[in-house]
Short mmCIF file of C-alpha atoms and ligand atoms in Angstrom, two decimals:
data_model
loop_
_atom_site.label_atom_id
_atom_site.label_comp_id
_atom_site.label_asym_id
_atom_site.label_seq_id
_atom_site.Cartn_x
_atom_site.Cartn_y
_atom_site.Cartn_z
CA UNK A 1 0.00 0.00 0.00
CA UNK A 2 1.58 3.49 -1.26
CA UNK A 3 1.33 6.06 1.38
CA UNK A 4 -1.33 8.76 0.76
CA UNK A 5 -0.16 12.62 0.83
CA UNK A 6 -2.24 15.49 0.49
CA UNK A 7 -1.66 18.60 -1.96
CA UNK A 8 -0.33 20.65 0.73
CA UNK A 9 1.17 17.99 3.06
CA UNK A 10 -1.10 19.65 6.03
CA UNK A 11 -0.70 23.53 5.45
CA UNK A 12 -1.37 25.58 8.15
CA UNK A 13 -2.03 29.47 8.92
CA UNK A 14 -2.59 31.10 12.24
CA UNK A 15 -4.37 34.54 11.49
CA UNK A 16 -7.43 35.86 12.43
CA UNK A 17 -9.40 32.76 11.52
CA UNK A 18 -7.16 29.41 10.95
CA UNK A 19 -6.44 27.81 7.71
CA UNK A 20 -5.12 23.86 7.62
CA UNK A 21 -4.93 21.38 4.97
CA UNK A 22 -6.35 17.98 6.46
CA UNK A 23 -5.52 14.78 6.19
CA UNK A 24 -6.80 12.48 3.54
CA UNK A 25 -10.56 12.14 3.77
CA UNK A 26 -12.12 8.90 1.84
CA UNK A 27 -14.64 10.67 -0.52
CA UNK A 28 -17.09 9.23 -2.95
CA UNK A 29 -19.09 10.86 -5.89
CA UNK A 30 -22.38 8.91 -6.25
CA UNK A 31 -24.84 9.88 -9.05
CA UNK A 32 -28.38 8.34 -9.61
CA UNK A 33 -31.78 8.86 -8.40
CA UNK A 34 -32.16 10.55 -4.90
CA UNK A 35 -35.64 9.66 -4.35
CA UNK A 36 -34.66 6.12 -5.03
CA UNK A 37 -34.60 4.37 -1.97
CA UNK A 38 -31.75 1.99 -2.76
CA UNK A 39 -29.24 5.39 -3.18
CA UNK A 40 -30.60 6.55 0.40
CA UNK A 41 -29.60 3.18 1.73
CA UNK A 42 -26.49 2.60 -0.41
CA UNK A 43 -24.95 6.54 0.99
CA UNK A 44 -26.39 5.93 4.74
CA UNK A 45 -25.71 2.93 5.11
CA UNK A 46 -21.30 3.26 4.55
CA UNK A 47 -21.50 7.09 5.75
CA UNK A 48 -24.16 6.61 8.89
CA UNK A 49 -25.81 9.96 9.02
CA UNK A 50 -29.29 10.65 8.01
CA UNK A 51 -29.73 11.19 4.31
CA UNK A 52 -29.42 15.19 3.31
CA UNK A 53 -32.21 16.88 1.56
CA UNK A 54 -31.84 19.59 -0.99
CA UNK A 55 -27.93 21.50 0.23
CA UNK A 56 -27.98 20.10 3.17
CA UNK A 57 -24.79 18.38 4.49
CA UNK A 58 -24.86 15.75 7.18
CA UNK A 59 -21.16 15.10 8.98
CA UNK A 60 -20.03 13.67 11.78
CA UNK A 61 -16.23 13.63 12.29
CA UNK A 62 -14.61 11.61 8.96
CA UNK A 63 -17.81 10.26 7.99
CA UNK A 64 -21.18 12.54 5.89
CA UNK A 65 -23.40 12.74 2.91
CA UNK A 66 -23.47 15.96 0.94
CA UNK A 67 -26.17 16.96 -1.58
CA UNK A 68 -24.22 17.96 -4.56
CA UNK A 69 -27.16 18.55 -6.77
CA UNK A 70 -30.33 16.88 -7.68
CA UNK A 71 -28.30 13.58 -8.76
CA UNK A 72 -25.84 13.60 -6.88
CA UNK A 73 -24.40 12.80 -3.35
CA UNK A 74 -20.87 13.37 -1.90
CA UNK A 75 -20.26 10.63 0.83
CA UNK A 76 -17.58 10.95 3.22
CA UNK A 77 -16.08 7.81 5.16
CA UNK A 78 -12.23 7.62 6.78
CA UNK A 79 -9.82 7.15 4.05
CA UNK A 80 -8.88 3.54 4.86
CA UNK A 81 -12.13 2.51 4.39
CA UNK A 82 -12.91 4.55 0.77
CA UNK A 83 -12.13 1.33 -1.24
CA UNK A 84 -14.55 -1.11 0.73
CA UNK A 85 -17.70 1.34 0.57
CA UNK A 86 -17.34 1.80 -2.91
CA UNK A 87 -17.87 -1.85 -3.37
CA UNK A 88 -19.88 -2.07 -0.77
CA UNK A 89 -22.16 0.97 -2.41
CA UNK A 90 -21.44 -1.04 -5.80
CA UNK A 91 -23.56 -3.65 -4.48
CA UNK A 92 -26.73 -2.29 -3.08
CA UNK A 93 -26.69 -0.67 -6.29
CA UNK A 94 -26.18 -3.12 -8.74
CA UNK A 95 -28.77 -3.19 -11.40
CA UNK A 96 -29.66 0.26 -10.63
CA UNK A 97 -28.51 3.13 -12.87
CA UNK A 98 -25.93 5.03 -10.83
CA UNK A 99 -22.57 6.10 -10.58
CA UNK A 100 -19.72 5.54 -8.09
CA UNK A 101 -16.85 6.68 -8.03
CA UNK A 102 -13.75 7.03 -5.75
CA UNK A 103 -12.73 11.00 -5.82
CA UNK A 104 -10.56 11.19 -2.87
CA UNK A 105 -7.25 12.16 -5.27
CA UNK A 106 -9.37 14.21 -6.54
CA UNK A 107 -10.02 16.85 -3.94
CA UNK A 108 -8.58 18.97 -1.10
CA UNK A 109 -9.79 19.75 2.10
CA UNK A 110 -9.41 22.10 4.17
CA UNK A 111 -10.66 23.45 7.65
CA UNK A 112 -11.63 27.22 8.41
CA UNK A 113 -11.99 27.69 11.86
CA UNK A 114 -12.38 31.00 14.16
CA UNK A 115 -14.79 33.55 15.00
CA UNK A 116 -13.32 35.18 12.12
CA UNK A 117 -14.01 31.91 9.84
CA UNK A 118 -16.91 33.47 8.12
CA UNK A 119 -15.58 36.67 6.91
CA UNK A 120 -12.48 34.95 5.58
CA UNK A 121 -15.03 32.75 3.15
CA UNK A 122 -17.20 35.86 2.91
CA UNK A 123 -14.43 37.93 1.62
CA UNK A 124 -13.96 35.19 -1.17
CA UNK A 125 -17.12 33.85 -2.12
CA UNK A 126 -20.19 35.78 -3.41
CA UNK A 127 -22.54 33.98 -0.88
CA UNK A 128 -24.61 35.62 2.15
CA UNK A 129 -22.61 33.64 5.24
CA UNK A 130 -24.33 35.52 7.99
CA UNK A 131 -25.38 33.42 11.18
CA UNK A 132 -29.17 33.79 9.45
CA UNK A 133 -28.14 32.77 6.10
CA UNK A 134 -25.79 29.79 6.95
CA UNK A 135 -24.73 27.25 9.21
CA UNK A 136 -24.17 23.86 10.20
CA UNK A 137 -26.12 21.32 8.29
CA UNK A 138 -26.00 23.24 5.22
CA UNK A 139 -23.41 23.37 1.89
CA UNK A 140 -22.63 25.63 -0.57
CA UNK A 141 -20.96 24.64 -3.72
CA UNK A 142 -20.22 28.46 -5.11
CA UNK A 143 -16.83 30.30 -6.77
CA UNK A 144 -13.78 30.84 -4.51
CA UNK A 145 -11.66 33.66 -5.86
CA UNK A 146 -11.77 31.94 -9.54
CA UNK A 147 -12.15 27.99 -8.69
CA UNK A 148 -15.03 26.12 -7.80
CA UNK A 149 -15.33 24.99 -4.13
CA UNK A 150 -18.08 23.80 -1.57
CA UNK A 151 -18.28 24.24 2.06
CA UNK A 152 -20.22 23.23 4.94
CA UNK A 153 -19.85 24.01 8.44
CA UNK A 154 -19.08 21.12 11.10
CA UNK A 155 -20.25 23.53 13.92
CA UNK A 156 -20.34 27.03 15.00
CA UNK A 157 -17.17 28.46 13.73
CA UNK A 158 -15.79 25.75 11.43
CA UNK A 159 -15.97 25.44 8.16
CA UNK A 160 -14.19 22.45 5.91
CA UNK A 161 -13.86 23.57 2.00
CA UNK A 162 -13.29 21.17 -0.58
CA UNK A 163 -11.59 22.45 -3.86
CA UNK A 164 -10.30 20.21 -6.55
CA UNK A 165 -6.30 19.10 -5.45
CA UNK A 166 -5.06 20.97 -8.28
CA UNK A 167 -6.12 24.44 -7.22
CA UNK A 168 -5.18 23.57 -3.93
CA UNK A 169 -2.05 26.04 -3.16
CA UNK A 170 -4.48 28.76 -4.82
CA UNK A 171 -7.11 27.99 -2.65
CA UNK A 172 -4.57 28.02 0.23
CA UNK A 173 -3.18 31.10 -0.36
CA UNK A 174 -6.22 32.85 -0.86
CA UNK A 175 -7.99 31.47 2.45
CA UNK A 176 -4.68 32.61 4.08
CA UNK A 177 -4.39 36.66 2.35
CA UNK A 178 -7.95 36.56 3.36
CA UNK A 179 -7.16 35.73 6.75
CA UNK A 180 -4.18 38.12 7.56
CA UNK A 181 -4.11 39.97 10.77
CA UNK A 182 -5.26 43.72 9.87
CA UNK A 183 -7.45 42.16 7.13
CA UNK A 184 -10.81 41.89 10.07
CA UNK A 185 -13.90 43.68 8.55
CA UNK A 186 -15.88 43.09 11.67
CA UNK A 187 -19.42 42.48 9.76
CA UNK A 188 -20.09 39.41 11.59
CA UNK B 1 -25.48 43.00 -10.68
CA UNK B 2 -27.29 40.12 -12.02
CA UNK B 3 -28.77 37.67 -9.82
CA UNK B 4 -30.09 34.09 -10.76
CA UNK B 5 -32.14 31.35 -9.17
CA UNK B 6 -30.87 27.82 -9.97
CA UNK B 7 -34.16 26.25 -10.42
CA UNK B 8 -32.39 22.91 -9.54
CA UNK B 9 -30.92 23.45 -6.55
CA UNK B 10 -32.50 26.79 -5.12
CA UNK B 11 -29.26 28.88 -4.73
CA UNK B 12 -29.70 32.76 -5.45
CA UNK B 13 -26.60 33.54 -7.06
CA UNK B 14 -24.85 36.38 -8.23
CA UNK B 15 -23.43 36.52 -11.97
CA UNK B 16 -20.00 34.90 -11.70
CA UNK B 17 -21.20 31.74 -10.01
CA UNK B 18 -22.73 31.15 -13.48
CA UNK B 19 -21.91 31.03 -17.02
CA UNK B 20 -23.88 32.25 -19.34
CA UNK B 21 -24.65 29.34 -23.24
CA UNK B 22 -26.24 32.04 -25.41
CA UNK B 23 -29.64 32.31 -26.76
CA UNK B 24 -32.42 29.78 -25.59
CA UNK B 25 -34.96 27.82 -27.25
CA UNK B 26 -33.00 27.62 -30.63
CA UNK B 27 -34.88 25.33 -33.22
CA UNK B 28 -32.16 22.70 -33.73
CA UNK B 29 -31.50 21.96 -38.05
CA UNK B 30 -28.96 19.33 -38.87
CA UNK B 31 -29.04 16.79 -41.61
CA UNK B 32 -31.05 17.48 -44.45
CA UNK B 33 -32.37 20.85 -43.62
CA UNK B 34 -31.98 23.84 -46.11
CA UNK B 35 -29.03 25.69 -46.53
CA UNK B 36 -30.76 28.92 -45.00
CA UNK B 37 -31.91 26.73 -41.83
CA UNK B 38 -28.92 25.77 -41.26
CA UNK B 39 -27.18 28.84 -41.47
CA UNK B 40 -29.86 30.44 -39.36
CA UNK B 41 -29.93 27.70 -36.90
CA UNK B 42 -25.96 28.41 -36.43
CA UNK B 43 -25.43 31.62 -36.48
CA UNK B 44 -28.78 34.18 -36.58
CA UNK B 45 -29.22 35.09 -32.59
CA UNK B 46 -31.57 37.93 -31.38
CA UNK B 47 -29.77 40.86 -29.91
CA UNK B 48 -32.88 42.45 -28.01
CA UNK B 49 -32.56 45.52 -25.78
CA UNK B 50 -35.13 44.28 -22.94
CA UNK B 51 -36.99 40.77 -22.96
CA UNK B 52 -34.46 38.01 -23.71
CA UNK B 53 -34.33 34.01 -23.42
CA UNK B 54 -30.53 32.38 -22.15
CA UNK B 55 -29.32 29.46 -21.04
CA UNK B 56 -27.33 29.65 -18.01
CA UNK B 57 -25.25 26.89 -16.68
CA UNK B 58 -24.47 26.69 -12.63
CA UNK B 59 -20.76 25.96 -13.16
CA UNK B 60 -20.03 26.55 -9.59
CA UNK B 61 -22.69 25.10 -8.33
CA UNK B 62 -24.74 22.27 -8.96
CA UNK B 63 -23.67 22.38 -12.40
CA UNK B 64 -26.93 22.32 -14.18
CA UNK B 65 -28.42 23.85 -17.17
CA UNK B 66 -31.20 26.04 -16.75
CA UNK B 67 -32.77 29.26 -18.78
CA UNK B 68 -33.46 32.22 -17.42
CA UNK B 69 -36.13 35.22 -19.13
CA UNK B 70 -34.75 38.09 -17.95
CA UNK B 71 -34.05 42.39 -19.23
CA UNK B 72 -30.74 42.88 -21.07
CA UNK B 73 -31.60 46.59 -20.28
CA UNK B 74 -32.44 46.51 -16.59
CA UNK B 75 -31.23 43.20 -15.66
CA UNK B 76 -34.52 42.17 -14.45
CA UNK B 77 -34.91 38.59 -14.43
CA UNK B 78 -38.29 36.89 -14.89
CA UNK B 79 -37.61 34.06 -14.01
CA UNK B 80 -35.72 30.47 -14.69
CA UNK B 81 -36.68 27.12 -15.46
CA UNK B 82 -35.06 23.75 -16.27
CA UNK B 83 -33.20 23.57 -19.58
CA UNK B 84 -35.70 20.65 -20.46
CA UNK B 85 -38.74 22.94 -21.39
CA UNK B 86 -38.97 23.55 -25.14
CA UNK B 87 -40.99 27.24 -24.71
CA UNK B 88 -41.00 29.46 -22.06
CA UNK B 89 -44.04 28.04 -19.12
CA UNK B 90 -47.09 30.47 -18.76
CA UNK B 91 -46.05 31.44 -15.04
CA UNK B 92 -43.30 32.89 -16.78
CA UNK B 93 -44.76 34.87 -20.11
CA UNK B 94 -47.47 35.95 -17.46
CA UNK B 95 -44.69 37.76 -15.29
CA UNK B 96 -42.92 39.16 -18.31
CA UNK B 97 -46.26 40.16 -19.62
CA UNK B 98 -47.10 41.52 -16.13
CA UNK B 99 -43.80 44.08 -16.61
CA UNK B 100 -43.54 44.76 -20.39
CA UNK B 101 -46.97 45.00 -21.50
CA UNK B 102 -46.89 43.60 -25.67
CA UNK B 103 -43.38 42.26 -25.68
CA UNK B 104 -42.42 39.59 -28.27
CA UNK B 105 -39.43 37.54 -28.42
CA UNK B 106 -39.04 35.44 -31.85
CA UNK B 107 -42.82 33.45 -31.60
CA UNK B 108 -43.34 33.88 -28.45
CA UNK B 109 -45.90 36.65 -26.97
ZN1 ZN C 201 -27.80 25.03 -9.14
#
């Protein structure tokens, strides 16, 4: 078994909210019919939260299902386990039009944490991120700086951003100019 | 500033989050259509100042075509629907009709 490194190798900025790269985070893109009830039980049953509705995200810790669109989920399990829930997915969906893939190479993840967390992304994304607009349980897949990117919150003041891997040191750098001491709006 | 409604997944967005495919509800000509078809088909596009018909794509988002009815003047958008809808739905000719009393956009009234 090769040993798995991130873009970034774990990145990390101290300023007025933090920015770090985590670790490798088994991820899953599975396409088909929502309303199907085979998909519900195929995502729940390898991620083990309750099935999202329309941009809602569902996370606990490594494992989640994120609504992507209207055909398609994001599911989240620990790394080591990415290759067994695909097949395991593969399964309760055979015979059923659908699509699973493996996308963990594919992405980077990061975590935005502070009380300033939500003017950092604000600053960057053309999305309304105030308390009443957004918070835990929800995603956004919108435009950071130029690249594509989705967040969700995991609780009050932390955010985790995916981005594809090869933007990664732009999304990075960004999250961190964004976050630089003197930088605080205060709108929040 | 522009703002759109992905009718797919509900997000109000502002301009950049999309990308805007030209004109909607082109009549498609291939094979065996006249010359002049063709050529209209490919390259003959309305250039209205107010009422318009695009198709919009939510790159950022959930990355689904839709087409939006909206004011190349004011920027006032009518409305959107899926990309799967061959003429503009009555809700929405109602609300355009509502705001510009008359308009016409290629057969459409
Ligand atoms: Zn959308």
């Amino acid at each position: 078994m090769s040993e798995t490194v991130t873009a970034l190798g774990g990145a990390h900025y101290a300023g007025y909210a933090t920015i770090t790269e985590q670790p490798a985070r088994g991820m899953i893109t599975l396409r088909g019919n929502l309303a199907e009830v085979a998909v519900k039980n195929a995502a729940t049953g390898v991620a083990g939260v309750d099935m999202p509705d329309l941009r809602e995200c569902h996370i606990v810790d490594q494992r989640g299902i994120a609504w992507m669109s209207p055909d398609e989920l994001l599911v989240m399990v620990p790394h080591p386990e990415v290759a067994s829930a695909v097949s395991t997915i593969q399964q309760t969906l055979s015979g059923l039009h659908s699509l699973v893939v493996d996308v963990s190479d594919a992405r980077a993840l990061f975590r935005i944490e502070g009380s300033g967390a939500r003017e950092v992304l604000a600053k960057l994304c053309p999305v309304d991120l105030s308390p009443a607009a957004f918070g835990p349980g929800q995603i956004r897949r919108t435009r950071l700086g130029h690249v594509s990117a989705a967040f969700w919150m995991v609780d009050d003041s932390a955010f985790e951003l995916v981005c594809f891997r090869s933007v990664a040191q732009y999304a990075f750098d960004l999250l961190k100019t964004a976050a630089e001491p003197g930088g605080e709006v205060g709108v929040f | 500033m522009l703002i759109l409604t992905c009718p797919y997944c509900g997000v109000s967005g502002e301009e950049t989050e999309f990308h805007g495919g030209g004109e909607a509800h082109l009549k498609r000509f291939g094979p065996g259509a006249s010359e002049a078809d063709f050529e209209s088909y490919l390259f003959h596009r309305e250039n209205p100042k107010g009422v318009h018909f695009e198709r919009w794509r939510h790159v950022n988002g959930c990355g689904k075509w839709f087409i939006a009815a909206r004011d190349t003047a004011t920027l006032q958008v009518f409305g959107t629907y899926p990309a799967q809808t061959t003429e503009p739905p009555q809700e929405i000719r109602d609300k355009i009709t509502a705001a510009r009393p008359g308009w016409r956009w290629r057969d459409f009234a």
